[in-house]
GROMACS .gro file of C-alpha atoms in nm:
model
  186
    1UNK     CA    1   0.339   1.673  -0.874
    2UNK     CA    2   0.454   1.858  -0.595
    3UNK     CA    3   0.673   1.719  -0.347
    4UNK     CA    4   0.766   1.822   0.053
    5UNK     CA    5   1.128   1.821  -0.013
    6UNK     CA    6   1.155   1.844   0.393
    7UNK     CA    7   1.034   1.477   0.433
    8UNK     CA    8   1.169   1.276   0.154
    9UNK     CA    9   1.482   1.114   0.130
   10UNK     CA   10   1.740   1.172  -0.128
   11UNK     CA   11   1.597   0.824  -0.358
   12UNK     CA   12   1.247   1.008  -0.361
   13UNK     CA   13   1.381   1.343  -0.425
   14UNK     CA   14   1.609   1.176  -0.727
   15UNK     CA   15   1.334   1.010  -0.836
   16UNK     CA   16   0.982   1.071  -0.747
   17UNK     CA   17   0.764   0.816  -0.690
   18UNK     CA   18   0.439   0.802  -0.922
   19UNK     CA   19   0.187   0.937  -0.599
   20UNK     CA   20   0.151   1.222  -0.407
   21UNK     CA   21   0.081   1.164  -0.100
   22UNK     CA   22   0.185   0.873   0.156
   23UNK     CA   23   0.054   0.802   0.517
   24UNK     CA   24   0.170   0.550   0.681
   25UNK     CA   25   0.162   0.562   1.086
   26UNK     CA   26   0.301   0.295   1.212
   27UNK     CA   27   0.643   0.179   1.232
   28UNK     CA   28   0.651  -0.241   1.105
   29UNK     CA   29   0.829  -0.291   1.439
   30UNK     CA   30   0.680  -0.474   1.777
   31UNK     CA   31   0.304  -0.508   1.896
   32UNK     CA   32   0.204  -0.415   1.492
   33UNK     CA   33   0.476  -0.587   1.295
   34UNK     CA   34   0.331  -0.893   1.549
   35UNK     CA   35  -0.039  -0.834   1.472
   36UNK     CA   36   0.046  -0.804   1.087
   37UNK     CA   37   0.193  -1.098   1.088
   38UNK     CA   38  -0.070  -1.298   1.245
   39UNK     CA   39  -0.338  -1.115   1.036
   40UNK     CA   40  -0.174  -1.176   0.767
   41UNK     CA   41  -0.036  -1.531   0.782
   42UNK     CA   42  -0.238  -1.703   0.981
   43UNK     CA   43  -0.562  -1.558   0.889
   44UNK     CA   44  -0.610  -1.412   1.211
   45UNK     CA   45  -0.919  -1.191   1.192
   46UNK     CA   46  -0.909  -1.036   1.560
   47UNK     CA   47  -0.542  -0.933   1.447
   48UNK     CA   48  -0.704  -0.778   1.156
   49UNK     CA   49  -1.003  -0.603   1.290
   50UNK     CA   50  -0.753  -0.420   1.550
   51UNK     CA   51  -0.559  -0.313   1.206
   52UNK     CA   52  -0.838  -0.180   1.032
   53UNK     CA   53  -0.931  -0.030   1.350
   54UNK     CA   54  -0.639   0.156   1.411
   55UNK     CA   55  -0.600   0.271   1.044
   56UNK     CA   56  -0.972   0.418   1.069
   57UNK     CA   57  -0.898   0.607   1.389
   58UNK     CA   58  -0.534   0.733   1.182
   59UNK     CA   59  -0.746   0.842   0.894
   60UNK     CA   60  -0.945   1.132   1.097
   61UNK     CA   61  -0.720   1.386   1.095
   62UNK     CA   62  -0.578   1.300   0.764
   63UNK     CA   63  -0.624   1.522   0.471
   64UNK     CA   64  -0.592   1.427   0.126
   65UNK     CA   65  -0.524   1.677  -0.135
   66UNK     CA   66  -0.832   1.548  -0.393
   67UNK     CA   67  -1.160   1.429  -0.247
   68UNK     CA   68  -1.109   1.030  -0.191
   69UNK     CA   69  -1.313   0.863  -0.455
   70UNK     CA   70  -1.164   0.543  -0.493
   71UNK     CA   71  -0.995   0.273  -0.220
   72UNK     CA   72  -0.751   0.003  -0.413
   73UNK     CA   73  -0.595  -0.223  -0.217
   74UNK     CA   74  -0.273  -0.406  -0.356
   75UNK     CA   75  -0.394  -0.766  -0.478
   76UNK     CA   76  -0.209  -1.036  -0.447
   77UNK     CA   77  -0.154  -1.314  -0.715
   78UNK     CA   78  -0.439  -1.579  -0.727
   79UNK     CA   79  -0.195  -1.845  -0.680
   80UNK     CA   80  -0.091  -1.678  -0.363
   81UNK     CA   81  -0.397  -1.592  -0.208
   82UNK     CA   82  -0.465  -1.914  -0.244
   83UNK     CA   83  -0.143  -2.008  -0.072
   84UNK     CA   84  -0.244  -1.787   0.216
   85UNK     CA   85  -0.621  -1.849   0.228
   86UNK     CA   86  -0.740  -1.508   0.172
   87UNK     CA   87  -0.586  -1.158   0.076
   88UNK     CA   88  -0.502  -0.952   0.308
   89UNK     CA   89  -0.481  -0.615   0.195
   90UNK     CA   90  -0.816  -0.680  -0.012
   91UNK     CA   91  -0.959  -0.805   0.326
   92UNK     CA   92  -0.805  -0.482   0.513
   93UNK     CA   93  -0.987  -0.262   0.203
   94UNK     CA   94  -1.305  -0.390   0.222
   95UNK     CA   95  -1.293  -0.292   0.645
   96UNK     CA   96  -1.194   0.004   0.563
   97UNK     CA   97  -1.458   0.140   0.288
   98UNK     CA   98  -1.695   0.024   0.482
   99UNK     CA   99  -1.601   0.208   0.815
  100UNK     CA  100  -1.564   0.526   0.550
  101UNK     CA  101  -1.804   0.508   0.323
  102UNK     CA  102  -1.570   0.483   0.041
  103UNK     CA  103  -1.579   0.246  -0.296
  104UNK     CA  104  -1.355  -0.030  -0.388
  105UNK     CA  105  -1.215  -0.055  -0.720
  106UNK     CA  106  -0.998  -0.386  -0.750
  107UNK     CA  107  -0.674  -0.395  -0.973
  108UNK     CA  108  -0.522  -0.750  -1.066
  109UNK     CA  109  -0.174  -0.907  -1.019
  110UNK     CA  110  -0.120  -1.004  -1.410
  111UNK     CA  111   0.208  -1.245  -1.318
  112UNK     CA  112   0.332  -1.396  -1.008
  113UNK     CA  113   0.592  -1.210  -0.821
  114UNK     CA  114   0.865  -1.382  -0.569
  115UNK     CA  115   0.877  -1.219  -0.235
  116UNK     CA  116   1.033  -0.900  -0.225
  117UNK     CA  117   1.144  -0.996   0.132
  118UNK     CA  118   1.538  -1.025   0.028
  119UNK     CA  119   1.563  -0.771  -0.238
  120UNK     CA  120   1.715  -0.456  -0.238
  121UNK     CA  121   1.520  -0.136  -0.407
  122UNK     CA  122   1.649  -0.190  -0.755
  123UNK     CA  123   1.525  -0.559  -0.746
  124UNK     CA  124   1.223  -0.486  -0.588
  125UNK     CA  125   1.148  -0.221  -0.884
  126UNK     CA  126   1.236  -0.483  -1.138
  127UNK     CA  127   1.042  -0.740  -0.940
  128UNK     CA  128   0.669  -0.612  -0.961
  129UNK     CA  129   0.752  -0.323  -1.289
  130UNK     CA  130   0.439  -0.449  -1.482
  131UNK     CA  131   0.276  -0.694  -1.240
  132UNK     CA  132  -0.087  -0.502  -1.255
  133UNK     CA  133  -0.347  -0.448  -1.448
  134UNK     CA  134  -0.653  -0.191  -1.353
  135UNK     CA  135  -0.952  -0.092  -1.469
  136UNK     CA  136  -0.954   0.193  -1.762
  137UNK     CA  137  -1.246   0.355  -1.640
  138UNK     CA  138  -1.087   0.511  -1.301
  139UNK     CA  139  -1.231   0.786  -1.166
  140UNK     CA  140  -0.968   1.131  -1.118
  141UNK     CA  141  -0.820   0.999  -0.751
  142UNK     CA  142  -0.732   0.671  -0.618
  143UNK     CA  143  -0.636   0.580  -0.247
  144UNK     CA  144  -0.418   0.279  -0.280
  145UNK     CA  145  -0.372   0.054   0.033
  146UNK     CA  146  -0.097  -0.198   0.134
  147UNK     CA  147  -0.005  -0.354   0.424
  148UNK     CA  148   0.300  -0.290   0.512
  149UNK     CA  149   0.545  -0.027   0.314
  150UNK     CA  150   0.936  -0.103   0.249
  151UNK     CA  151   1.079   0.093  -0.034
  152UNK     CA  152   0.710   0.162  -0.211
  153UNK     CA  153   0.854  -0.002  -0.530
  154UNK     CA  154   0.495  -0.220  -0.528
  155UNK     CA  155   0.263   0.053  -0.477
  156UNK     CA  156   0.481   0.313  -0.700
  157UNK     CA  157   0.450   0.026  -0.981
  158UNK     CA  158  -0.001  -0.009  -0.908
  159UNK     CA  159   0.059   0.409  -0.925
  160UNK     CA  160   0.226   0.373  -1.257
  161UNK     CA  161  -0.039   0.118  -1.399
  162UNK     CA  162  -0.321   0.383  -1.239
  163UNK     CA  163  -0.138   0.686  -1.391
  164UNK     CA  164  -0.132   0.532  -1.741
  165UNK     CA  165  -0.546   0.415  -1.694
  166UNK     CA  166  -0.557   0.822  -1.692
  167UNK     CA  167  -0.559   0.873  -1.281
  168UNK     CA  168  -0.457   1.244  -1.163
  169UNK     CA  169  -0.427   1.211  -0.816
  170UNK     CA  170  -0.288   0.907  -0.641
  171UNK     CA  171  -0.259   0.884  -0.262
  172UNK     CA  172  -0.112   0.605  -0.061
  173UNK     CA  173  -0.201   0.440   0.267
  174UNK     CA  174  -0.063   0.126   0.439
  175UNK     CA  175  -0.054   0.051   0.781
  176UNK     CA  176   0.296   0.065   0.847
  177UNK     CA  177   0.651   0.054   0.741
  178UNK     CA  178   0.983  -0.072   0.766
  179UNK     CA  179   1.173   0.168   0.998
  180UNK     CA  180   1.520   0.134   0.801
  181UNK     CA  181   1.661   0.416   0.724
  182UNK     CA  182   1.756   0.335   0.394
  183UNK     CA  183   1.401   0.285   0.304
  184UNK     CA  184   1.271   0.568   0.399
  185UNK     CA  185   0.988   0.714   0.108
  186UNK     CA  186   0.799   1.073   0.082
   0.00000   0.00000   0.00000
């Protein structure tokens, strides 16, 4: 795996995280952290079609280094979703192939996580290391998608589970990310 040592920070650079390539283009700060948050906790749909939206128009001028063949969006625990009313990031996905053209491949949440909302990047590793399962059959490159990107220690641990299923290339997209510097990622 080849990293751009000119954007990563010195955690990444330490130790790199299980994808290649992360785009992420909006900051989780005003008008989006607001629309996230009513997309995805009060099941606001308008909120969400502006999301996918926006994350369509983002993805034109994006390149990935493999030919996209698979979209996986983070899942959620069952108990969870059911918590919420829906999964958001699935929901997101399923916008998303459709507006590209691209498949869906689900993974599943084996165990329920607690929010990684307090933790710190250690904890959050140790919090979700294991939580997924996916499919052994994967195709050669898979996009994943999240919402919303903090230290990437839940998408580098779906990377990990991907990686070991026999994945070579493993891209990352979520619609934005918390602008501290401290969690800054590749």
């Amino acid at each position: 795996m080849e990293i751009n040592e000119a954007r990563c920070c010195g955690q990444c650079l330490r130790s790199p995280p299980p994808f290649e390539t992360t785009h992420v283009p909006w900051r989780y700060e005003g008008d989006i952290a607001a629309a996230l948050q009513r997309f995805k906790f009060q099941a606001d749909r308008r909120a969400g079609h502006l999301l996918a939206a926006l994350m369509d128009e983002g993805l034109n001028t994006l390149k990935f280094e493999a030919p996209a063949e698979i979209l996986m969006p983070v899942p959620l625990h069952a108990d969870r979703a059911r918590e919420r009313g829906f999964d958001q990031t699935a929901w997101l996905a399923r916008q998303l192939a459709a507006r590209r053209g691209w498949q869906l491949l689900g993974a599943q949440r084996v165990r329920a996580t607690p929010s990684q909302r307090d933790l710190d990047r250690r904890a959050r590793r140790r919090n979700v290391a294991g939580a997924f399962r996916v499919p052994r059959a994967l195709p050669e490159t898979v996009i994943l998608l999240d919402d919303v990107m903090t230290t990437g220690a839940t998408l580098a641990s779906l990377a990990g589970a991907c990686r070991d299923a026999g994945v070579r290339h493993v891209s990352v997209l979520a619609v934005a990310r918390t602008p501290s510097r401290m969690h800054r990622i590749c």
